[in-house]
CSV table of C-alpha atoms in Angstrom, one decimal:
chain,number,residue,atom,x,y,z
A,221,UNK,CA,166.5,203.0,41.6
A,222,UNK,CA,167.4,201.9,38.2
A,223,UNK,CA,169.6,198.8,37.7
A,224,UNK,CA,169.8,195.6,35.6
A,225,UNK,CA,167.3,192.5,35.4
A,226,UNK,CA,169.6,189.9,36.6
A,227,UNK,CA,169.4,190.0,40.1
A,228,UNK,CA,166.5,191.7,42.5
A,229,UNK,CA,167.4,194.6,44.9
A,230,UNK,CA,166.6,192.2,47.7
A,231,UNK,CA,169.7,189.9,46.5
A,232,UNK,CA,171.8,192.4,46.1
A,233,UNK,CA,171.1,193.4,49.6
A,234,UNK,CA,171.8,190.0,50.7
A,235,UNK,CA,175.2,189.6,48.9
A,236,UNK,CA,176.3,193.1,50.7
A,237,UNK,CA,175.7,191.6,53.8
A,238,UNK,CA,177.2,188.6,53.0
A,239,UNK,CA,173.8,186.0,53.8
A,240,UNK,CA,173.9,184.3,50.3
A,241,UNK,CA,175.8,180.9,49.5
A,242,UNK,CA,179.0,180.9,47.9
A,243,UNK,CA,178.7,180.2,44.8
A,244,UNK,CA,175.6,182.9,44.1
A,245,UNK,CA,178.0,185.8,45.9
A,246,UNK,CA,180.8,184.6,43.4
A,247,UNK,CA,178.8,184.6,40.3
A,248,UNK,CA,177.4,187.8,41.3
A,249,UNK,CA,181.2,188.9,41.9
A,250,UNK,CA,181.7,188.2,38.5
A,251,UNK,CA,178.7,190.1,37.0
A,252,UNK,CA,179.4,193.1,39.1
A,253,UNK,CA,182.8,193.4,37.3
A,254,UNK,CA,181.0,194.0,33.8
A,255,UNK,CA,177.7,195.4,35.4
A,256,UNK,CA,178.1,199.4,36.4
A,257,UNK,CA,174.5,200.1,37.9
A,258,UNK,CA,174.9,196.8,40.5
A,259,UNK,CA,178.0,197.5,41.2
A,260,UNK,CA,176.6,201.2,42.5
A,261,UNK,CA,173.9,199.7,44.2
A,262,UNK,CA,176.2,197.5,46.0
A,263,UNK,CA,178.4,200.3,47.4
A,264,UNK,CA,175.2,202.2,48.0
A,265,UNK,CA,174.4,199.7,50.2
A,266,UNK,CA,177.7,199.0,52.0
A,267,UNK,CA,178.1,202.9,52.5
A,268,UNK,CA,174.6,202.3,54.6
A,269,UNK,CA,175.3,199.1,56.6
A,270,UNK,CA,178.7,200.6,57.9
A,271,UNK,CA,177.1,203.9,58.3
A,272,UNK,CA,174.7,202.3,60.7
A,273,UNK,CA,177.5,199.9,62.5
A,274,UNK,CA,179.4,203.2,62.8
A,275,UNK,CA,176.9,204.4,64.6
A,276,UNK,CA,176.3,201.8,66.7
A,277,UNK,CA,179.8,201.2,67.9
A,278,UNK,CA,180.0,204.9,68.7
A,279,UNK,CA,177.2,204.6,71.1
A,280,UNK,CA,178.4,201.2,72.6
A,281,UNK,CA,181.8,203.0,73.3
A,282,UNK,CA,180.6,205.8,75.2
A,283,UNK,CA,178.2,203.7,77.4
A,284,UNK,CA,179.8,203.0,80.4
A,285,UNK,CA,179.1,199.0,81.0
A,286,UNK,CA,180.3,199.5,84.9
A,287,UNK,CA,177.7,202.4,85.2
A,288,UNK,CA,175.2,200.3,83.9
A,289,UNK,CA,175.5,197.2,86.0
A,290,UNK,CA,175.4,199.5,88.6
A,291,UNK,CA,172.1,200.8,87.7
A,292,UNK,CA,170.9,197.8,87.3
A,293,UNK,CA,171.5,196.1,90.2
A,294,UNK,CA,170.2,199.2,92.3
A,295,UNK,CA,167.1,199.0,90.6
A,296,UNK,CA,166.7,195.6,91.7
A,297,UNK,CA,167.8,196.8,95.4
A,298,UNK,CA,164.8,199.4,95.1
A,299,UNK,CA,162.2,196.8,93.9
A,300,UNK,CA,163.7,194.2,96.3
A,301,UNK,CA,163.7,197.1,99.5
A,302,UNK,CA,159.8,198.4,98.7
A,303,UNK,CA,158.8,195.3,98.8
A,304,UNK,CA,160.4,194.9,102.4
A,305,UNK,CA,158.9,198.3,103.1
A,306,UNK,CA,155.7,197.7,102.3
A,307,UNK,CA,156.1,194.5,104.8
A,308,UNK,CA,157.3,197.2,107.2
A,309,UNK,CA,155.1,199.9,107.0
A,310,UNK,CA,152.2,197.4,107.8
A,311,UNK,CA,154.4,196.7,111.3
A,312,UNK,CA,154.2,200.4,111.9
A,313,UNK,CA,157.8,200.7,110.1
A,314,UNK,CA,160.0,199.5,113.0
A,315,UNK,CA,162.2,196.4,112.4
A,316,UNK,CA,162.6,196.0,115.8
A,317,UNK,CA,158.7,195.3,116.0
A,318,UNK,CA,158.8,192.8,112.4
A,319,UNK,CA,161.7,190.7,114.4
A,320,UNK,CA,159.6,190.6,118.0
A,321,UNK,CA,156.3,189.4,115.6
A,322,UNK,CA,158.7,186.9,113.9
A,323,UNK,CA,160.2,185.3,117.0
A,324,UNK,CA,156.7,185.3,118.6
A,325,UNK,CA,155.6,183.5,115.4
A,326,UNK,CA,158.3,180.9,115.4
A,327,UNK,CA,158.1,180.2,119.3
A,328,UNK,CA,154.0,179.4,118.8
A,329,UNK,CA,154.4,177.3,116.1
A,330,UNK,CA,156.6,175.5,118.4
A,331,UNK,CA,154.4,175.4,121.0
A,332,UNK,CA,151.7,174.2,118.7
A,333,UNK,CA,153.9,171.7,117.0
A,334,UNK,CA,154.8,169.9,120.3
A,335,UNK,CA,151.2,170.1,122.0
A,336,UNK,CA,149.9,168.0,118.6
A,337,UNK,CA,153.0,165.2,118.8
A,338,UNK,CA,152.5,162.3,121.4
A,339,UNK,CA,153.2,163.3,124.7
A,340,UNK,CA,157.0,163.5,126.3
A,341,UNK,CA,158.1,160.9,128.1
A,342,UNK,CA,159.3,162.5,131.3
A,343,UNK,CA,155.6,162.4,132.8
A,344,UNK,CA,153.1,159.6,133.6
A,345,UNK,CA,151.5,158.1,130.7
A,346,UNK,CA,148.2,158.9,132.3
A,347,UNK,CA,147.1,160.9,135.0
A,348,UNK,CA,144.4,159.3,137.2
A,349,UNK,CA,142.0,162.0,138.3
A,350,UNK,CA,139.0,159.5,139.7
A,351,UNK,CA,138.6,155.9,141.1
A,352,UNK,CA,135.3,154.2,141.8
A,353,UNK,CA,133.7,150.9,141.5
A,354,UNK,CA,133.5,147.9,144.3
A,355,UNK,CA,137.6,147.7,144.2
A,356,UNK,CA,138.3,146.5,147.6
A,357,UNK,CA,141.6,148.5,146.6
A,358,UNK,CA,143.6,150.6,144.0
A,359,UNK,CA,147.4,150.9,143.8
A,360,UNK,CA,148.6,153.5,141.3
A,361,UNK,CA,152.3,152.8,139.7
A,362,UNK,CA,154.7,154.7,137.1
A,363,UNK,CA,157.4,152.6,135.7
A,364,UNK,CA,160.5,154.4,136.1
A,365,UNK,CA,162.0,154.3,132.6
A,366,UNK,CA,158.9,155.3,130.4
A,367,UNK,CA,156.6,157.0,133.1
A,368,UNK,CA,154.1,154.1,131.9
A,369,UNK,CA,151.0,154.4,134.4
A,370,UNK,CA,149.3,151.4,135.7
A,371,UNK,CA,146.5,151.1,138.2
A,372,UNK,CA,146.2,147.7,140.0
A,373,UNK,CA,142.7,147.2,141.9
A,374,UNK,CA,141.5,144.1,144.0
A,375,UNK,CA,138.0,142.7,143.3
A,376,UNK,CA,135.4,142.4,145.9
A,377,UNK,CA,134.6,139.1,145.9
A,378,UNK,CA,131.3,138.2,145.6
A,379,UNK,CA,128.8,135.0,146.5
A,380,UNK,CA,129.3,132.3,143.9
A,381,UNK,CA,132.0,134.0,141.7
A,382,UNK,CA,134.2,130.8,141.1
A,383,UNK,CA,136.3,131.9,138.5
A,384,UNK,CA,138.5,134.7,139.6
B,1,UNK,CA,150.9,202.9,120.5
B,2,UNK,CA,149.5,202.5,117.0
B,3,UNK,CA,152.7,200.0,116.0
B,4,UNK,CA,152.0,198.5,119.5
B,5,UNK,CA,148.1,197.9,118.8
B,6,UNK,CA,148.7,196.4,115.5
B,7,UNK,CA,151.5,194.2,116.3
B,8,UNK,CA,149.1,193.2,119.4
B,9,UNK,CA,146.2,192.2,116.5
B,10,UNK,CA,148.4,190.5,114.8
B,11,UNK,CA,149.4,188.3,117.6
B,12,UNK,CA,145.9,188.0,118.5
B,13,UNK,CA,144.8,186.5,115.3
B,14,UNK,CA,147.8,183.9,114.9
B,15,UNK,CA,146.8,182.5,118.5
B,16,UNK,CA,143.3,182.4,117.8
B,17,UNK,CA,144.0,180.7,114.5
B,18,UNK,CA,146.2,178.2,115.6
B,19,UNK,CA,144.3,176.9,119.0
B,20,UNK,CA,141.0,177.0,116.8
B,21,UNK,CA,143.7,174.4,114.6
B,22,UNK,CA,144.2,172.3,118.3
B,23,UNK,CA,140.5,172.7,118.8
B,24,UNK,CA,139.4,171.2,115.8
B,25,UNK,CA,141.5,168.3,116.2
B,26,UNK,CA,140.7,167.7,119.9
B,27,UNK,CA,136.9,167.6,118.2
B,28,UNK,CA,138.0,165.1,116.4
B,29,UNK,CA,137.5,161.0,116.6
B,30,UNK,CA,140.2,159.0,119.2
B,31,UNK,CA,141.9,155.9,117.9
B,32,UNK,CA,141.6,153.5,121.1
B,33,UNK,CA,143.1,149.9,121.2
B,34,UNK,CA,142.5,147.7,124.1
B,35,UNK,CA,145.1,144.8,124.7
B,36,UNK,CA,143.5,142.1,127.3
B,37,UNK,CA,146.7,140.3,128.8
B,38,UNK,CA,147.0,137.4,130.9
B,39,UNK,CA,149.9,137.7,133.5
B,40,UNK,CA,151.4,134.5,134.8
B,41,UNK,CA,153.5,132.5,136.9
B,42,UNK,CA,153.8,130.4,134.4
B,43,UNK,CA,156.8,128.8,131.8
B,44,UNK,CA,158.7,132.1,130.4
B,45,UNK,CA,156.6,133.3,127.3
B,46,UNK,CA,156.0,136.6,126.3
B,47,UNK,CA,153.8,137.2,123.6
B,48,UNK,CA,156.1,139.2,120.5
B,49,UNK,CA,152.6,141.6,120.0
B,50,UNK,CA,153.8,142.7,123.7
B,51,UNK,CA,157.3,143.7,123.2
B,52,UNK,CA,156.7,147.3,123.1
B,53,UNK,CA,155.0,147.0,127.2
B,54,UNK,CA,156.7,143.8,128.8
B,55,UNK,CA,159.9,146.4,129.7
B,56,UNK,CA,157.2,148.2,131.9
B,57,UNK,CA,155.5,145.4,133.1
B,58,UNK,CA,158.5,143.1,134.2
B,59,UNK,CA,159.6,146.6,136.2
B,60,UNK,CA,156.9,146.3,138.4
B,61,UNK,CA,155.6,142.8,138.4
B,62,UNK,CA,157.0,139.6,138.7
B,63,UNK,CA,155.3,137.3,136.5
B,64,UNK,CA,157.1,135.2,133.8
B,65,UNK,CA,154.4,134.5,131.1
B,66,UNK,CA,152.5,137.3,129.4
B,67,UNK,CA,149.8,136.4,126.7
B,68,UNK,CA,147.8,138.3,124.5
B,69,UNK,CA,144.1,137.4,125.0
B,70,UNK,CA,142.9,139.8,122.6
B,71,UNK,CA,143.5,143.1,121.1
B,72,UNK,CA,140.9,145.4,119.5
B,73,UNK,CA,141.0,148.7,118.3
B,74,UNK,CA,137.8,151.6,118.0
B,75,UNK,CA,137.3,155.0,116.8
B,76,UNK,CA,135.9,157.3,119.5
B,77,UNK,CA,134.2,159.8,118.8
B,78,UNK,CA,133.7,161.8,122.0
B,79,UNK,CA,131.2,160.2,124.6
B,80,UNK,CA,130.8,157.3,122.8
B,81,UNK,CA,131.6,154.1,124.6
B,82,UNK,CA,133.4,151.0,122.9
B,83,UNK,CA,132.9,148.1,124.6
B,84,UNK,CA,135.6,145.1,124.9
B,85,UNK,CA,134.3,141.6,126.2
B,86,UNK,CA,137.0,140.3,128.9
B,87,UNK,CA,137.5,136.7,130.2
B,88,UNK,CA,135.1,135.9,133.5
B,89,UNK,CA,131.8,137.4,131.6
B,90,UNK,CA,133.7,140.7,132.5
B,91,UNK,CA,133.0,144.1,130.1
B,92,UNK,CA,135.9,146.6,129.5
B,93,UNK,CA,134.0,150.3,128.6
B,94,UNK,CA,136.0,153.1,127.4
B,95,UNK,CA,134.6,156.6,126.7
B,96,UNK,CA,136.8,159.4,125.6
B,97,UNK,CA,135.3,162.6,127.2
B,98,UNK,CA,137.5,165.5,125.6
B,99,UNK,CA,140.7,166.6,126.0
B,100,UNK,CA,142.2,168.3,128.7
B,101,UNK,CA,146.0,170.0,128.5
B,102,UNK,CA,146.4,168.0,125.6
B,103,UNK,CA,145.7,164.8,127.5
B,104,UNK,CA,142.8,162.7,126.1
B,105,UNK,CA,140.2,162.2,129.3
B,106,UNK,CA,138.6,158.8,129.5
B,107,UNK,CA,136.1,157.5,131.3
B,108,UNK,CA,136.9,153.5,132.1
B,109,UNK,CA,134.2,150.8,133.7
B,110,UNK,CA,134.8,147.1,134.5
B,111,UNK,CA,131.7,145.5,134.7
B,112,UNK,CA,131.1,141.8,135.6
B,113,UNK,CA,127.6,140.3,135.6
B,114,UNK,CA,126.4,143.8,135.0
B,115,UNK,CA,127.9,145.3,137.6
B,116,UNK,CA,130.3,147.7,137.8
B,117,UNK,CA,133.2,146.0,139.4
B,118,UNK,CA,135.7,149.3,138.8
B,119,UNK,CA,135.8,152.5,137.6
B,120,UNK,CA,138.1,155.2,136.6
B,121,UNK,CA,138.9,158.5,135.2
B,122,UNK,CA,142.1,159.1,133.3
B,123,UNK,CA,143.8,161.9,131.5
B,124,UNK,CA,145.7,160.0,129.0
B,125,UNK,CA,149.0,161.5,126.9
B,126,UNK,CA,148.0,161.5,123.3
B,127,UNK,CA,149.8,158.5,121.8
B,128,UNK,CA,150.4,156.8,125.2
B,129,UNK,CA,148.9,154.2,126.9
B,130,UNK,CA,147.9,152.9,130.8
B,131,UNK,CA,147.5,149.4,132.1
B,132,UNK,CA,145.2,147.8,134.5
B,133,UNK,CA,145.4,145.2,136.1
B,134,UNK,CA,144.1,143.1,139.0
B,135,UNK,CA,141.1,140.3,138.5
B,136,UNK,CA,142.2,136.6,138.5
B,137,UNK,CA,142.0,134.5,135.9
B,138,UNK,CA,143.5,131.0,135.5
B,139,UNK,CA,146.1,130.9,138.0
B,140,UNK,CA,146.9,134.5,136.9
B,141,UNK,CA,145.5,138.1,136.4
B,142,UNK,CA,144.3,140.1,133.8
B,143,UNK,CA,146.1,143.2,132.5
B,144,UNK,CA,144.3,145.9,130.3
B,145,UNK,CA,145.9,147.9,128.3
B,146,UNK,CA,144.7,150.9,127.0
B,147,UNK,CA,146.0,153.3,124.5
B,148,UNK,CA,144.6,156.1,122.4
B,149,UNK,CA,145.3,158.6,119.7
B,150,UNK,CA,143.7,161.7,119.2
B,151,UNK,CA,143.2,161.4,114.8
């Protein structure tokens, strides 16, 4: 395209769509008054950009924005559901089945969880499955409040033991 | 039946796994602590290192002054005895011998002159603690307390 050495075709580009300062798009205002060939780039140029922004707004206008959310969020549904599905099918596809596993789960972590705290209090501290020794005799208690277990035995006395 | 078997593997394989997880900790060492008391008929005086047992032991006994001889603590491993000098040239031996229900079982001597004056077996809560009691000792009795941990 032939036009005049004062300014590039890049500048002129940039003063059509308006991304140079001020002052340059105002003394390029003024050369475009005397200068023929810018002045037919420059509408050259407009005629493009609002071609193309035409076209653009056409387009935008006959999407449909509520069809499209809609798309969009049952796309994420169908990721979000084969996901769950591929959960399922490993369960033999019944739900019924994944909730039974899942309750089973949660009620043996329980069971686990309780068998590794210290023991409940509403049985004896400890449980005394043998006595033996020279006791000349064993009593067993449990405290009422804590179930705390204590065994009580009576030393034979022996020859010469003098302090207890 | 194919659902059925599956969910049943699946079952299978979180029990195993989680009482091989119990298992391995049962394996494992057992915190002991042995607190030698002296009960007495003595001025009121309770030692403030037995605040958490003189509830207990004022339940059942009648004694007025309890003081803390000595306290010592041990890790366990299982069938391996820890030994606790006691007043009267008495020996306290404790020997954890596994776990049974979740109780820790322990094996208990009193010895005196090398003797074996008493003996017990015990299934212990994990985390709780027994007492016994019974020789004399200056114008009292001694108290044992025992306590372990499974770790």
């Amino acid at each position: 395209m032939k036009h005049c050495d004062n300014y590039t075709l890049e500048t002129l580009s940039c003063f059509t769509d308006k991304e140079l300062p001020p002052e340059i798009c105002e003394e390029i205002s003024s050369h475009l008054v005397h200068c023929r060939e810018c002045r037919k780039i420059i509408d050259d140029y407009t005629r493009i950009s609002e071609g193309f922004r035409r076209k653009i707004q056409t387009s935008a206008d006959s999407m449909d924005s509520g069809l499209l959310a809609t798309g969009v969020s049952q796309r994420i549904k169908q990721l979000k559901t084969s996901r769950f599905k591929r959960w399922l099918e490993f369960f033999g596809g019944s739900k019924i089945v994944l909730q039974v596993a899942s309750i089973a789960v949660i009620i043996l972590s329980t069971v686990v969880y309780y068998q590794m705290q210290p023991g409940p209090i509403d049985e004896p501290s400890a449980i005394v499955t043998l006595v033996d020794g020279n006791a000349s005799s064993v009593m067993i208690f449990e405290t009422q409040e804590k179930h705390h277990t204590i065994i009580w035995y009576t030393e034979t006395k022996v020859a010469g033991d003098n302090h207890g | 039946m194919d659902k059925v078997l599956k969910f049943v593997v699946v079952l299978s394989v979180l029990c195993f796994s989680m009482i091989s997880q119990t298992d391995a900790m049962a394996a494992g060492t057992v915190v002991s602590r042995v607190r030698v008391i002296h009960a007495s008929s003595g001025p009121f005086q309770v030692d403030p290192r037995l605040r958490d047992l003189e509830p207990e032991l004022r339940s059942v006994f009648r004694y007025t002054s309890y003081r803390l001889l000595n306290e010592q603590a041990m890790n366990l491993g299982q069938n391996q005895t820890g030994r606790v000098s006691i007043p009267g040239g008495r020996v306290l031996e404790l020997t954890p011998a596994g776990v049974v229900n979740g109780r820790i079982k322990y094996r208990i001597s009193i010895l005196k002159n090398r003797s074996r004056v008493f003996g017990t077996e015990i299934l212990l809560l994990n985390g709780s603690s027994l007492t016994i009691g019974g020789p004399a000792f200056q114008n009292g009795f001694l108290l044992f307390n025992i306590s372990g941990l499974l770790e």
